[in-house]
PDB file of C-alpha atoms in Angstrom:
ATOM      1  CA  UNK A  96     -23.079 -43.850 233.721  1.00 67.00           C
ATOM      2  CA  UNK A  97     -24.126 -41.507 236.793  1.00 89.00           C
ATOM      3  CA  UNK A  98     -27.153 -39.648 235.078  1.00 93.00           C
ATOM      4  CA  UNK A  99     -29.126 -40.064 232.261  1.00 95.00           C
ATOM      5  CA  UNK A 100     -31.466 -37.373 230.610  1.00 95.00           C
ATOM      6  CA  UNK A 101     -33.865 -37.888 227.745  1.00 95.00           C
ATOM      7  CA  UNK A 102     -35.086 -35.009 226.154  1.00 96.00           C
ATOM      8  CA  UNK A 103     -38.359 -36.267 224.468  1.00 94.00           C
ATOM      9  CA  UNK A 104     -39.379 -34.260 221.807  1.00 91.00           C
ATOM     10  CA  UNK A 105     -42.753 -36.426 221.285  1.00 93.00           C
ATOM     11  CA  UNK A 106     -43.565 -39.867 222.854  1.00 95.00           C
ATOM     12  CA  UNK A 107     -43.349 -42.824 220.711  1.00 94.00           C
ATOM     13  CA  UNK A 108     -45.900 -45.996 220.377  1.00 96.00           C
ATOM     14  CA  UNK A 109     -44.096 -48.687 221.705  1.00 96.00           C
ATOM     15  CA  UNK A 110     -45.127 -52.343 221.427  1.00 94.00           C
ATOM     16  CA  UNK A 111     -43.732 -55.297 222.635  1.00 93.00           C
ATOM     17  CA  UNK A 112     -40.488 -56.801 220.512  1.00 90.00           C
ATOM     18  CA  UNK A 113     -42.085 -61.018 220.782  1.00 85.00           C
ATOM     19  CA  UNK A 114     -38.546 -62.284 220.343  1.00 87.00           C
ATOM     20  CA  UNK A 115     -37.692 -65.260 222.355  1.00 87.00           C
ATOM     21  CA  UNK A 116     -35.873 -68.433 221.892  1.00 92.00           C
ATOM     22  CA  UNK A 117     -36.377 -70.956 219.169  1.00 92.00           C
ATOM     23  CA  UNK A 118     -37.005 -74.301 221.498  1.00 94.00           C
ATOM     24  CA  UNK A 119     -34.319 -77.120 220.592  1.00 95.00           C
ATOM     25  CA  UNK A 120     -37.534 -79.313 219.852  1.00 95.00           C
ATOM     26  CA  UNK A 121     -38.859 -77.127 217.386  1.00 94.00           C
ATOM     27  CA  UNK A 122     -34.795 -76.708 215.639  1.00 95.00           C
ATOM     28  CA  UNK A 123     -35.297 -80.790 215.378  1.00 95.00           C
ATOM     29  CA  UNK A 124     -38.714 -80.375 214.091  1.00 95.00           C
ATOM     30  CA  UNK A 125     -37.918 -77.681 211.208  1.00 95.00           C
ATOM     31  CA  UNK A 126     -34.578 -79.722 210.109  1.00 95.00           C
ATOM     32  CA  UNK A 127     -36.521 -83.066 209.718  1.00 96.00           C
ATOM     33  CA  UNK A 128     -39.367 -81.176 208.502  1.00 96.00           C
ATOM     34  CA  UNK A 129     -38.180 -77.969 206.233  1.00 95.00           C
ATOM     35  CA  UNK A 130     -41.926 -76.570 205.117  1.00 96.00           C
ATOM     36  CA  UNK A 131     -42.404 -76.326 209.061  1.00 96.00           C
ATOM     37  CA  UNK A 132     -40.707 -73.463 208.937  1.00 95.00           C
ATOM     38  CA  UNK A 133     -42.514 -71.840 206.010  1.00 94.00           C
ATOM     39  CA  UNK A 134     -45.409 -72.504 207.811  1.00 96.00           C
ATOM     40  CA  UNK A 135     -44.232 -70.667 210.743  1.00 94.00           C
ATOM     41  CA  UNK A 136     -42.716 -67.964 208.886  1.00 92.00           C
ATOM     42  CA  UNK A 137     -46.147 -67.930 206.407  1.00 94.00           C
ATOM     43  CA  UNK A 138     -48.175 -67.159 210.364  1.00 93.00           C
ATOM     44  CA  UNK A 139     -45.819 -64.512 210.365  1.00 91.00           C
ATOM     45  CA  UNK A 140     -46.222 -62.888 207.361  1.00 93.00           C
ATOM     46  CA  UNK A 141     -49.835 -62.878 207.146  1.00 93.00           C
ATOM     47  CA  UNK A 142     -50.432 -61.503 210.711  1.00 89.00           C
ATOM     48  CA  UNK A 143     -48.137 -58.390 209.704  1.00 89.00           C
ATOM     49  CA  UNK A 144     -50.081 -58.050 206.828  1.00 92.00           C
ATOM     50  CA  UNK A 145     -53.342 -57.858 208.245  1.00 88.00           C
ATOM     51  CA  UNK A 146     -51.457 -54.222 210.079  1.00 86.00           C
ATOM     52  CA  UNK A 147     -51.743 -52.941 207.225  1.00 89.00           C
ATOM     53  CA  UNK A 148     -55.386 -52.736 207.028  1.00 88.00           C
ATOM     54  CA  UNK A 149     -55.683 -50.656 209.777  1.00 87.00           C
ATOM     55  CA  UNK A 150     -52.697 -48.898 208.318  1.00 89.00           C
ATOM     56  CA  UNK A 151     -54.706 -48.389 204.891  1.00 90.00           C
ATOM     57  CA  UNK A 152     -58.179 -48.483 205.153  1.00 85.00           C
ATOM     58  CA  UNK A 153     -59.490 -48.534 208.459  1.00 81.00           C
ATOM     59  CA  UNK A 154     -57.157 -46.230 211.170  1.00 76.00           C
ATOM     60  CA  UNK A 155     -60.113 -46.671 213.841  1.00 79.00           C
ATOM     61  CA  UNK A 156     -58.879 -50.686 213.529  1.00 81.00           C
ATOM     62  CA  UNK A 157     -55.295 -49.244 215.577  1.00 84.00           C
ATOM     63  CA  UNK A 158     -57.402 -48.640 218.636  1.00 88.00           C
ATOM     64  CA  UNK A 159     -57.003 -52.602 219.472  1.00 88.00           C
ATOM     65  CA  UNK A 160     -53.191 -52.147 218.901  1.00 89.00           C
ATOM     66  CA  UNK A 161     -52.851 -48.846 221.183  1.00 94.00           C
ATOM     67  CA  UNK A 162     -54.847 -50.601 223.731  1.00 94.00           C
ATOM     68  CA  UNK A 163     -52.104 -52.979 223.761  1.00 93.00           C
ATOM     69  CA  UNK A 164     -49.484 -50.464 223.884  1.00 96.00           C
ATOM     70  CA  UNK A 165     -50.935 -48.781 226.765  1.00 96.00           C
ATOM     71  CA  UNK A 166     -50.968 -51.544 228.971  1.00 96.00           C
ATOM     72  CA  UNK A 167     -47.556 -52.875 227.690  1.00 96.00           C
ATOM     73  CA  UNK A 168     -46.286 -49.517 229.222  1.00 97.00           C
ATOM     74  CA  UNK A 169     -48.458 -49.512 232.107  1.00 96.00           C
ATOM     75  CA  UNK A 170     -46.980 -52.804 232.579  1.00 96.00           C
ATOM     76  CA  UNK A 171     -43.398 -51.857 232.808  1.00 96.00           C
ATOM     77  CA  UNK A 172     -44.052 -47.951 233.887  1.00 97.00           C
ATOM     78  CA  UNK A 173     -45.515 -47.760 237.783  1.00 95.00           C
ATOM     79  CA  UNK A 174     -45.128 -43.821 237.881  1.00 96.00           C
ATOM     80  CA  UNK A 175     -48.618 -42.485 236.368  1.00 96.00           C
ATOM     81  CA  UNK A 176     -46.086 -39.185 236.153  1.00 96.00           C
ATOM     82  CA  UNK A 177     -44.028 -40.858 233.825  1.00 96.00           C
ATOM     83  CA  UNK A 178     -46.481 -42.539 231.833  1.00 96.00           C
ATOM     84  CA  UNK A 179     -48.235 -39.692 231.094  1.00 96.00           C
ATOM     85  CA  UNK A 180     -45.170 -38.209 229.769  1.00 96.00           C
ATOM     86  CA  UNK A 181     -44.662 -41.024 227.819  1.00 97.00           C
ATOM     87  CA  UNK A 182     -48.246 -41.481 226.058  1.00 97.00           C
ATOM     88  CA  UNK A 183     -48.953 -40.306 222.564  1.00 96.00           C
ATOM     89  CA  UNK A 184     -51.469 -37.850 221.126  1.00 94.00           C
ATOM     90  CA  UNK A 185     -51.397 -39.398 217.703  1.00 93.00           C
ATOM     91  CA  UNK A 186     -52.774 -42.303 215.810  1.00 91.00           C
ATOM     92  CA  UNK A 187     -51.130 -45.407 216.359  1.00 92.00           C
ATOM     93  CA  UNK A 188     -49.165 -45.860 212.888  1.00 91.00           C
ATOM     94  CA  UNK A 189     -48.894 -41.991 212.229  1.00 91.00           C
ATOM     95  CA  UNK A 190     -45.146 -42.297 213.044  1.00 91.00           C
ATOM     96  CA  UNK A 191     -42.951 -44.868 212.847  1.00 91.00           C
ATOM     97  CA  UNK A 192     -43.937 -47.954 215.492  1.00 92.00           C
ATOM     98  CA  UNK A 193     -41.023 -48.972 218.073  1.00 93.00           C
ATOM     99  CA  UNK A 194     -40.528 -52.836 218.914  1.00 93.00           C
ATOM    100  CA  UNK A 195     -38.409 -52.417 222.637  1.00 95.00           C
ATOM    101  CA  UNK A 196     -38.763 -54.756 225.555  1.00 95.00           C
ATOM    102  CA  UNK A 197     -35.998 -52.649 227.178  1.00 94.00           C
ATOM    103  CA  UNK A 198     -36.963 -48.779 226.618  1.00 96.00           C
ATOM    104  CA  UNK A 199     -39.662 -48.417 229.548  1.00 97.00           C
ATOM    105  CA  UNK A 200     -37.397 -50.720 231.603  1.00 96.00           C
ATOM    106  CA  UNK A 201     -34.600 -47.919 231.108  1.00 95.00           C
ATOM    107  CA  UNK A 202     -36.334 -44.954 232.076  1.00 96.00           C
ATOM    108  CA  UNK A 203     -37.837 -46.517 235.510  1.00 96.00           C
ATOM    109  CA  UNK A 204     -33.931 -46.649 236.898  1.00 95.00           C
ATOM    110  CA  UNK A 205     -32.862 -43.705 239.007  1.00 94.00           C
ATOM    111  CA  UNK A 206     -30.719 -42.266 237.471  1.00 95.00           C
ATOM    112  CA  UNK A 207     -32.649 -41.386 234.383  1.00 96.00           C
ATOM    113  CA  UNK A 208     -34.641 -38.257 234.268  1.00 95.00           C
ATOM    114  CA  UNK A 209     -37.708 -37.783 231.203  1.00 96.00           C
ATOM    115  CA  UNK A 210     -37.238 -34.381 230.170  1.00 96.00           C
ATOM    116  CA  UNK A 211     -40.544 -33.073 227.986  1.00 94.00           C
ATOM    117  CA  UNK A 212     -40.023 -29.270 227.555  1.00 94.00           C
ATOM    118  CA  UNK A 213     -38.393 -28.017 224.323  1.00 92.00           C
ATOM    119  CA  UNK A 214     -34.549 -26.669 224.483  1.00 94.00           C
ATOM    120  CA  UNK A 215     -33.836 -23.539 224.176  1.00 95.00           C
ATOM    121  CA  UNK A 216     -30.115 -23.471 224.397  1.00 95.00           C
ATOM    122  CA  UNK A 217     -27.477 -25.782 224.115  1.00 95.00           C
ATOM    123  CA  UNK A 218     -23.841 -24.689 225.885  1.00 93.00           C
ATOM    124  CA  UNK A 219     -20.872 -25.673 226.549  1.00 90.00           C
ATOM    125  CA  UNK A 220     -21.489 -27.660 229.539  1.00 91.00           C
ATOM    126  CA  UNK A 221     -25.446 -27.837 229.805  1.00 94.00           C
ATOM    127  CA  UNK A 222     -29.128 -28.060 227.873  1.00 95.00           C
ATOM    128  CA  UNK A 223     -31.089 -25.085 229.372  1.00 96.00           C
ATOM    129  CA  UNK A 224     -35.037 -25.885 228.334  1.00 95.00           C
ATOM    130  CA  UNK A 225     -37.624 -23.629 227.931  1.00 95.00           C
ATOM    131  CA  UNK A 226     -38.715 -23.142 231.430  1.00 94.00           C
ATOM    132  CA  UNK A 227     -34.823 -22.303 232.066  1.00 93.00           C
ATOM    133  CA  UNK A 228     -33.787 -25.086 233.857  1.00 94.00           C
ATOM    134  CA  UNK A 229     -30.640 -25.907 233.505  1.00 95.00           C
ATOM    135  CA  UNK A 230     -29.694 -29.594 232.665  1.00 95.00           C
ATOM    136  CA  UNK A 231     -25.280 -30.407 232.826  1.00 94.00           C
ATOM    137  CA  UNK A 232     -24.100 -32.632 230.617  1.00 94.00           C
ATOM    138  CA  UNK A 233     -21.034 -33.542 229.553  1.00 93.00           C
ATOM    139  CA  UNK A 234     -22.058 -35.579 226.451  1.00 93.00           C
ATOM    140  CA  UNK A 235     -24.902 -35.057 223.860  1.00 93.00           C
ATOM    141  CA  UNK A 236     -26.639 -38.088 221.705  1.00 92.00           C
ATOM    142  CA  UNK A 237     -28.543 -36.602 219.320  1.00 89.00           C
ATOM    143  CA  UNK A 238     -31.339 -39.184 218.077  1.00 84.00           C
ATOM    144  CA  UNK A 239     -33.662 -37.174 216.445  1.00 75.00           C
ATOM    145  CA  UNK A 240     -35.032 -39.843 213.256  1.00 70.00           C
ATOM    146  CA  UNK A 241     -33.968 -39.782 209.911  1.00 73.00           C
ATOM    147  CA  UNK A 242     -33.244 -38.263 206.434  1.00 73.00           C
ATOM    148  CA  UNK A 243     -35.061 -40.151 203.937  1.00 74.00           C
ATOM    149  CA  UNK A 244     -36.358 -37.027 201.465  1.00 70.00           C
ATOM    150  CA  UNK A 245     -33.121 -36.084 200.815  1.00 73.00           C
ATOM    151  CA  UNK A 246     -30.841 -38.643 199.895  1.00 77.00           C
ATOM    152  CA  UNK A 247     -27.312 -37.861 199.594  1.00 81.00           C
ATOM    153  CA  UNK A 248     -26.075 -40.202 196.664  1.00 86.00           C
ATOM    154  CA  UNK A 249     -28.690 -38.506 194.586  1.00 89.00           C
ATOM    155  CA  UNK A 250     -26.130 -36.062 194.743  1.00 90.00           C
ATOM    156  CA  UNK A 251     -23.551 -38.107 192.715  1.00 93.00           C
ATOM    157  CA  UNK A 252     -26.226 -39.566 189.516  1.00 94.00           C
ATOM    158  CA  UNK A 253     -26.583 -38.040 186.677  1.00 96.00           C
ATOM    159  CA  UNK A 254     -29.235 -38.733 184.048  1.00 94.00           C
ATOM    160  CA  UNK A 255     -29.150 -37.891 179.817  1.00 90.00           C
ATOM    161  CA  UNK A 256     -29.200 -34.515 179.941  1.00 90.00           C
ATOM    162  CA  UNK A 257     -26.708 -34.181 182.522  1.00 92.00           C
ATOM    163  CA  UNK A 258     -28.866 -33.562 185.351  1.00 92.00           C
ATOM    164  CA  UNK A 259     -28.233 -34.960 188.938  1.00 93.00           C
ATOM    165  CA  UNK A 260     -30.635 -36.996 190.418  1.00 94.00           C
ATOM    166  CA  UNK A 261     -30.379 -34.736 193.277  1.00 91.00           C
ATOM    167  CA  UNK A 262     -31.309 -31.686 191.398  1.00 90.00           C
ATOM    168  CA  UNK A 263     -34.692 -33.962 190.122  1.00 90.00           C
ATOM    169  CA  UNK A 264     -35.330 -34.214 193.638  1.00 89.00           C
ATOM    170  CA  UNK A 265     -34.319 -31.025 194.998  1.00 81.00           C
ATOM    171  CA  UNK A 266     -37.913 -29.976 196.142  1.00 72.00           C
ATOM    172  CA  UNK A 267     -37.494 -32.196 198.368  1.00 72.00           C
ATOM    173  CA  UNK A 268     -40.155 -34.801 197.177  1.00 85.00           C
ATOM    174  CA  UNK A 269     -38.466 -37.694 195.356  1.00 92.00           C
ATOM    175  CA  UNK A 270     -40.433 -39.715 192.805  1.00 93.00           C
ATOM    176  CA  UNK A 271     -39.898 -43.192 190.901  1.00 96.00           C
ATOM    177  CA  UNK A 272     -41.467 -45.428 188.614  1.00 98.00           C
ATOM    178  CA  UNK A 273     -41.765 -48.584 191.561  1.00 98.00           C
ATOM    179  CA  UNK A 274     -39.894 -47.009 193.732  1.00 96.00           C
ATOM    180  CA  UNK A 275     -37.008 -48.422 190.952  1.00 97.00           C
ATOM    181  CA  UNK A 276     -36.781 -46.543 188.064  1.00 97.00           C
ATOM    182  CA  UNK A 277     -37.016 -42.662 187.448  1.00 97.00           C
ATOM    183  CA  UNK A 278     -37.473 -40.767 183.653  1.00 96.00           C
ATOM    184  CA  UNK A 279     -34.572 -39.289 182.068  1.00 95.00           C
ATOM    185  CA  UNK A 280     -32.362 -41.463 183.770  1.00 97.00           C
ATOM    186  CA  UNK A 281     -31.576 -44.926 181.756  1.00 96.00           C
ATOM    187  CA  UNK A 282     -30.625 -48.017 183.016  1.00 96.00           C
ATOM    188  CA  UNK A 283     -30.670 -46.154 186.396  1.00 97.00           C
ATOM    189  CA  UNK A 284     -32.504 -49.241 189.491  1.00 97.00           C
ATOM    190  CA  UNK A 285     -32.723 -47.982 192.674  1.00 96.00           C
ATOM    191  CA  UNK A 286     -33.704 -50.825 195.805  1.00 95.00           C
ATOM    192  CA  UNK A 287     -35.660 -48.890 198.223  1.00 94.00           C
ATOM    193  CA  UNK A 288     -36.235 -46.071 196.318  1.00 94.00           C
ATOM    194  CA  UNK A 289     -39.204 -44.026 196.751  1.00 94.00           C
ATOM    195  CA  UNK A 290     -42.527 -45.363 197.918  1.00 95.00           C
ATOM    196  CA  UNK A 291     -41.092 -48.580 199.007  1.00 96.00           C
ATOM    197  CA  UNK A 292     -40.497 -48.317 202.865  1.00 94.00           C
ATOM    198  CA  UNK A 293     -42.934 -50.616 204.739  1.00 93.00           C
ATOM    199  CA  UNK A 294     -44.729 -49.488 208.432  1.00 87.00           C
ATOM    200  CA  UNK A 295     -46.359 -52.846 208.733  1.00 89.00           C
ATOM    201  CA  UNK A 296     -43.547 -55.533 207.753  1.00 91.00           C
ATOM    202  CA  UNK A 297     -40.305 -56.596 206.466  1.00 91.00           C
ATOM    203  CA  UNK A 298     -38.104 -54.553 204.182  1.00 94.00           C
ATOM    204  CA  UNK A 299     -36.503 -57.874 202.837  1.00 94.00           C
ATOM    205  CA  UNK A 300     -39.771 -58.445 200.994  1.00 95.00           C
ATOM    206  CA  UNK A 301     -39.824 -55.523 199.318  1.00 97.00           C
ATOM    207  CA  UNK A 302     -35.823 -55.383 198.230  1.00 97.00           C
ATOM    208  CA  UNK A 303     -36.840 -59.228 196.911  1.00 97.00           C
ATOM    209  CA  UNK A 304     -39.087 -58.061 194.679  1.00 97.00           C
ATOM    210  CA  UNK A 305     -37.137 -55.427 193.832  1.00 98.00           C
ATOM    211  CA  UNK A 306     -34.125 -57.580 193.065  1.00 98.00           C
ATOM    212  CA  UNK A 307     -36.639 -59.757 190.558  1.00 98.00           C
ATOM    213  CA  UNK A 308     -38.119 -57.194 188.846  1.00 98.00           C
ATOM    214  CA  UNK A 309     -34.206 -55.621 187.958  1.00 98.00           C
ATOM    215  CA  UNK A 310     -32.991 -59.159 187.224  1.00 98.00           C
ATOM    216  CA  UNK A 311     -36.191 -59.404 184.545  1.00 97.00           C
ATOM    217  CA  UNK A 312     -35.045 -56.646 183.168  1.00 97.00           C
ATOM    218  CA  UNK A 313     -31.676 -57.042 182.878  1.00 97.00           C
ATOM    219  CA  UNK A 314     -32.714 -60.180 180.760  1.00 97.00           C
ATOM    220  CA  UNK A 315     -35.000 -58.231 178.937  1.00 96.00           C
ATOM    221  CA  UNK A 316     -32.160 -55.450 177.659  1.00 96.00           C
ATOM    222  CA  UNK A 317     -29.694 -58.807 177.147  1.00 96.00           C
ATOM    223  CA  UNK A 318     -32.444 -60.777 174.825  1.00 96.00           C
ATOM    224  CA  UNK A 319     -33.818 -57.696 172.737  1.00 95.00           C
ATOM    225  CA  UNK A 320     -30.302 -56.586 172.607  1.00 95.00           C
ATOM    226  CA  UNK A 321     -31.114 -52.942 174.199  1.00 95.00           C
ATOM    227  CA  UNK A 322     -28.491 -50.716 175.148  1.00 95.00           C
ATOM    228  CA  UNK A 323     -30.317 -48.631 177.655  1.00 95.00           C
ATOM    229  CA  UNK A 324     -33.908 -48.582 178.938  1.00 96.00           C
ATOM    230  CA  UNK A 325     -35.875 -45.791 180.630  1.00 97.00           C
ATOM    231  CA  UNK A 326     -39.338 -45.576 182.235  1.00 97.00           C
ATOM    232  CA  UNK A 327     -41.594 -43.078 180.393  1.00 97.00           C
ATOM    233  CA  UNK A 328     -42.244 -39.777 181.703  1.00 96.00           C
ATOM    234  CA  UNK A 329     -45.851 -40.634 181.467  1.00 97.00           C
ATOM    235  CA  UNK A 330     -45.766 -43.625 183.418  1.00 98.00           C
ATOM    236  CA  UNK A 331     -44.130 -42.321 186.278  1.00 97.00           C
ATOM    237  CA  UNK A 332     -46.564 -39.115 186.259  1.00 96.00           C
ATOM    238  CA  UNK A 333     -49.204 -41.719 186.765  1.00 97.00           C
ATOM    239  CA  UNK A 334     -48.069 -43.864 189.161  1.00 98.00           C
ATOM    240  CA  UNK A 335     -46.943 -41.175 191.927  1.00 96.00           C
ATOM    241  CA  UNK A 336     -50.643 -40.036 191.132  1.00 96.00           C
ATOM    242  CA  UNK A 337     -52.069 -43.081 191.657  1.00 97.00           C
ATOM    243  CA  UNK A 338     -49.476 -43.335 194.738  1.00 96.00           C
ATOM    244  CA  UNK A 339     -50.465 -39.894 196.534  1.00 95.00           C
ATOM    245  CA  UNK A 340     -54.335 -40.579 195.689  1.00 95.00           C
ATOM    246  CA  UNK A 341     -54.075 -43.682 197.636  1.00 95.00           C
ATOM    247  CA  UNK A 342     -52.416 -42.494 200.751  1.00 94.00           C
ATOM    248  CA  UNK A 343     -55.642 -39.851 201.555  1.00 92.00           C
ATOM    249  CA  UNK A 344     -57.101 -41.332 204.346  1.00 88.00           C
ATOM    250  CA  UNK A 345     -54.187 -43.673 205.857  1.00 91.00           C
ATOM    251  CA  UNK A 346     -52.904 -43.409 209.121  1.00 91.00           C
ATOM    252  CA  UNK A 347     -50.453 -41.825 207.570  1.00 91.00           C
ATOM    253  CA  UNK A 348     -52.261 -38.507 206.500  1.00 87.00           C
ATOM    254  CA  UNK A 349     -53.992 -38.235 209.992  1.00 86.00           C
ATOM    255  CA  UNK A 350     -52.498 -35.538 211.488  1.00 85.00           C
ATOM    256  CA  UNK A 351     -49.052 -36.044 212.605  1.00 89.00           C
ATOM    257  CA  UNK A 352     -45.593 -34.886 211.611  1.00 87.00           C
ATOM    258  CA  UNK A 353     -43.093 -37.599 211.076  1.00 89.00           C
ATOM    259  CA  UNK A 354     -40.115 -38.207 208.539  1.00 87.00           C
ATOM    260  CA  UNK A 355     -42.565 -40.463 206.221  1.00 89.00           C
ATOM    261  CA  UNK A 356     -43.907 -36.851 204.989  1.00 89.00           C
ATOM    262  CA  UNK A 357     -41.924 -34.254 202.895  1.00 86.00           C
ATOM    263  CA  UNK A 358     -42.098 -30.508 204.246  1.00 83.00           C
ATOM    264  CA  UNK A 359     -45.403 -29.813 202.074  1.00 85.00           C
ATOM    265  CA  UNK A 360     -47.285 -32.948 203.473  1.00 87.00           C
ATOM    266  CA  UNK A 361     -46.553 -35.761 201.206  1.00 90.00           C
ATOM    267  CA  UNK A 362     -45.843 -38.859 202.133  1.00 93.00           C
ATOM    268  CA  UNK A 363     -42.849 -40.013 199.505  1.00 93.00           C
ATOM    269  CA  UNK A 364     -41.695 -42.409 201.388  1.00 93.00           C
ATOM    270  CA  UNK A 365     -44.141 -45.733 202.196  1.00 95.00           C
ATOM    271  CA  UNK A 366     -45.702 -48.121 200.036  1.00 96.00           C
ATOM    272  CA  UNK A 367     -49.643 -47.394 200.589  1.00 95.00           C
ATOM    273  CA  UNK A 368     -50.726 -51.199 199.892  1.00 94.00           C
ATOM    274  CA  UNK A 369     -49.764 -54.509 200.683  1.00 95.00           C
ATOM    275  CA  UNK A 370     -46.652 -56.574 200.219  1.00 96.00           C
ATOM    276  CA  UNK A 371     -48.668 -58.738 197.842  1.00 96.00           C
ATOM    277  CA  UNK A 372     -49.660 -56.398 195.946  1.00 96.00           C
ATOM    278  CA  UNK A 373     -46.253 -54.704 195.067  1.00 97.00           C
ATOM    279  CA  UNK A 374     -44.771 -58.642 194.316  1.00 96.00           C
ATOM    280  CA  UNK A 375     -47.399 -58.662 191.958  1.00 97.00           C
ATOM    281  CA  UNK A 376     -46.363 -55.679 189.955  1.00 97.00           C
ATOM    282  CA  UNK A 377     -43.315 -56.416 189.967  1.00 97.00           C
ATOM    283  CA  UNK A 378     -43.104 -60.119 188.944  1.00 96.00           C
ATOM    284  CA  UNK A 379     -42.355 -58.902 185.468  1.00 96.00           C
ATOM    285  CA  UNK A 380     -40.492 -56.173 183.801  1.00 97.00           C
ATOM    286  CA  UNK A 381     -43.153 -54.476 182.088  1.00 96.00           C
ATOM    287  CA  UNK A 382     -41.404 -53.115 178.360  1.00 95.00           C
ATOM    288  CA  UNK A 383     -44.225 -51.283 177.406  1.00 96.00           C
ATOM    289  CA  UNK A 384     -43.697 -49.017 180.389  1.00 97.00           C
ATOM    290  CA  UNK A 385     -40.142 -48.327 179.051  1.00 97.00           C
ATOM    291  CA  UNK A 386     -38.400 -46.470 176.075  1.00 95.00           C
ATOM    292  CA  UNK A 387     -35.761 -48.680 174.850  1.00 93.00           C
ATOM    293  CA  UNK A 388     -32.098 -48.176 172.609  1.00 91.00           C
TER     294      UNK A 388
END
């Protein structure tokens, strides 16, 4: 590649990825010794979980964590130029957190410009940005986050009366009953549905817990002999309520935009609690929350 330009729209918090080896002495230690390795992965688990309390409850707690950022890039990033470019205005947390060892790295090599004015105009050959320069290029990535609010195989369910899921949804703002299960559409069980996406930890433990709650039910329709089940409208009203009351004063609601929130400000698509906490209500299928056939 001779040049590389980034245009940034906004500078991400980047932290360092940890990865490294596992040492052949502790491979011999976790095959003689199997709960080793839950011990190591139980470390693990609880110091991601302990994010989320300055996630939740205490956003002043990220300080310690952007500290960390900041001299992670300062680090790996000589030009004070460049860092400043590259240092957030936001919260820690506010948008989504980026695990790189590589990224700074990248954009300390000479051919790679950092590019922090808007575009104006994209042509055939060239990005002009808002101060007019003209950038050539001959090929565009576009990386620009994602589409979680509108999901495109909403598009393709329909529910009892014949509406699509996507219509439900069309403002935009997608609800469900644990991020699973959404009124007026039976024996529909979505895995990271709404209100399940994680900024602290792994996804894996919330599709688990997904998966076990489903599989509970699935037992429940076969033993009560049910042809179809459906959360109650009620229910679901409730929970997003109890779902958008809780994310007031996260680090999610202070002051950023990012692709967690819907256009009007809601964020539809993180859990606002801890992994624990959604195992727990879902170690069950709870019938009484359900209309059954």
């Amino acid at each position: 590649m001779a040049h590389l330009t980034l245009f940034q729209r906004t500078p991400p918090w980047i932290l360092p990825k940890l990865n490294h080896p596992i040492a052949h002495w502790q491979q011999t230690l976790f095959r003689l010794l199997p709960f080793t390795q839950r011990v190591v992965r139980a470390r693990i688990y609880w110091q991601r979980e302990l994010l989320a309390l300055g996630f939740l409850h205490r956003p002043e707690l990220m300080k310690n964590a952007e500290k960390l950022a900041l001299r992670f890039m300062h680090r790996q990033v000589a030009d004070p130029e460049l860092r400043a470019k590259l240092t957030p205005d936001y919260a820690l947390g506010c948008k989504r957190i980026l695990p790189s060892d590589d990224f700074y790295p990248a954009l300390t090599q000479p051919n790679v410009e950092l590019v922090n004015i808007g575009i104006r105009e994209v042509c055939s050959g060239s990005v002009i940005t808002l101060d007019g320069q003209e950038h050539v290029v001959d090929t565009i990535i576009c990386g620009t986050g994602f589409h979680v609010t509108d999901a495109a195989f909403a598009e393709r369910i329909y529910g009892r009366a014949g509406e699509s899921l996507a219509s439900r949804w069309q403002t935009g703002e997608p609800d469900a009953y644990l991020g699973t299960a959404v009124s007026g559409f039976p024996n529909l069980f979505l895995l990271i549905g709404p209100n399940t996406g994680l900024g602290h930890s792994s996804m894996i433990i919330m599709i688990e817990a997904q998966i076990a709650y489903i599989l509970d039910g699935l037992r429940t329709m076969d033993h009560d002999k049910w042809r179809s089940v459906e959360v109650k409208a009620e229910v679901q009203t409730a929970f997003n309520a109890e779902i958008q009351r809780r994310m007031q004063g996260t680090v999610w609601t202070s002051g950023c935009k990012s692709w967690y929130l819907t256009a009007s400000g809601r964020n539809t698509t993180l859990w606002p609690g801890f992994t624990f906490e959604f195992r727990r209500r879902t170690r069950h299928f709870d019938r009484q929350s359900y209309q059954a056939t």
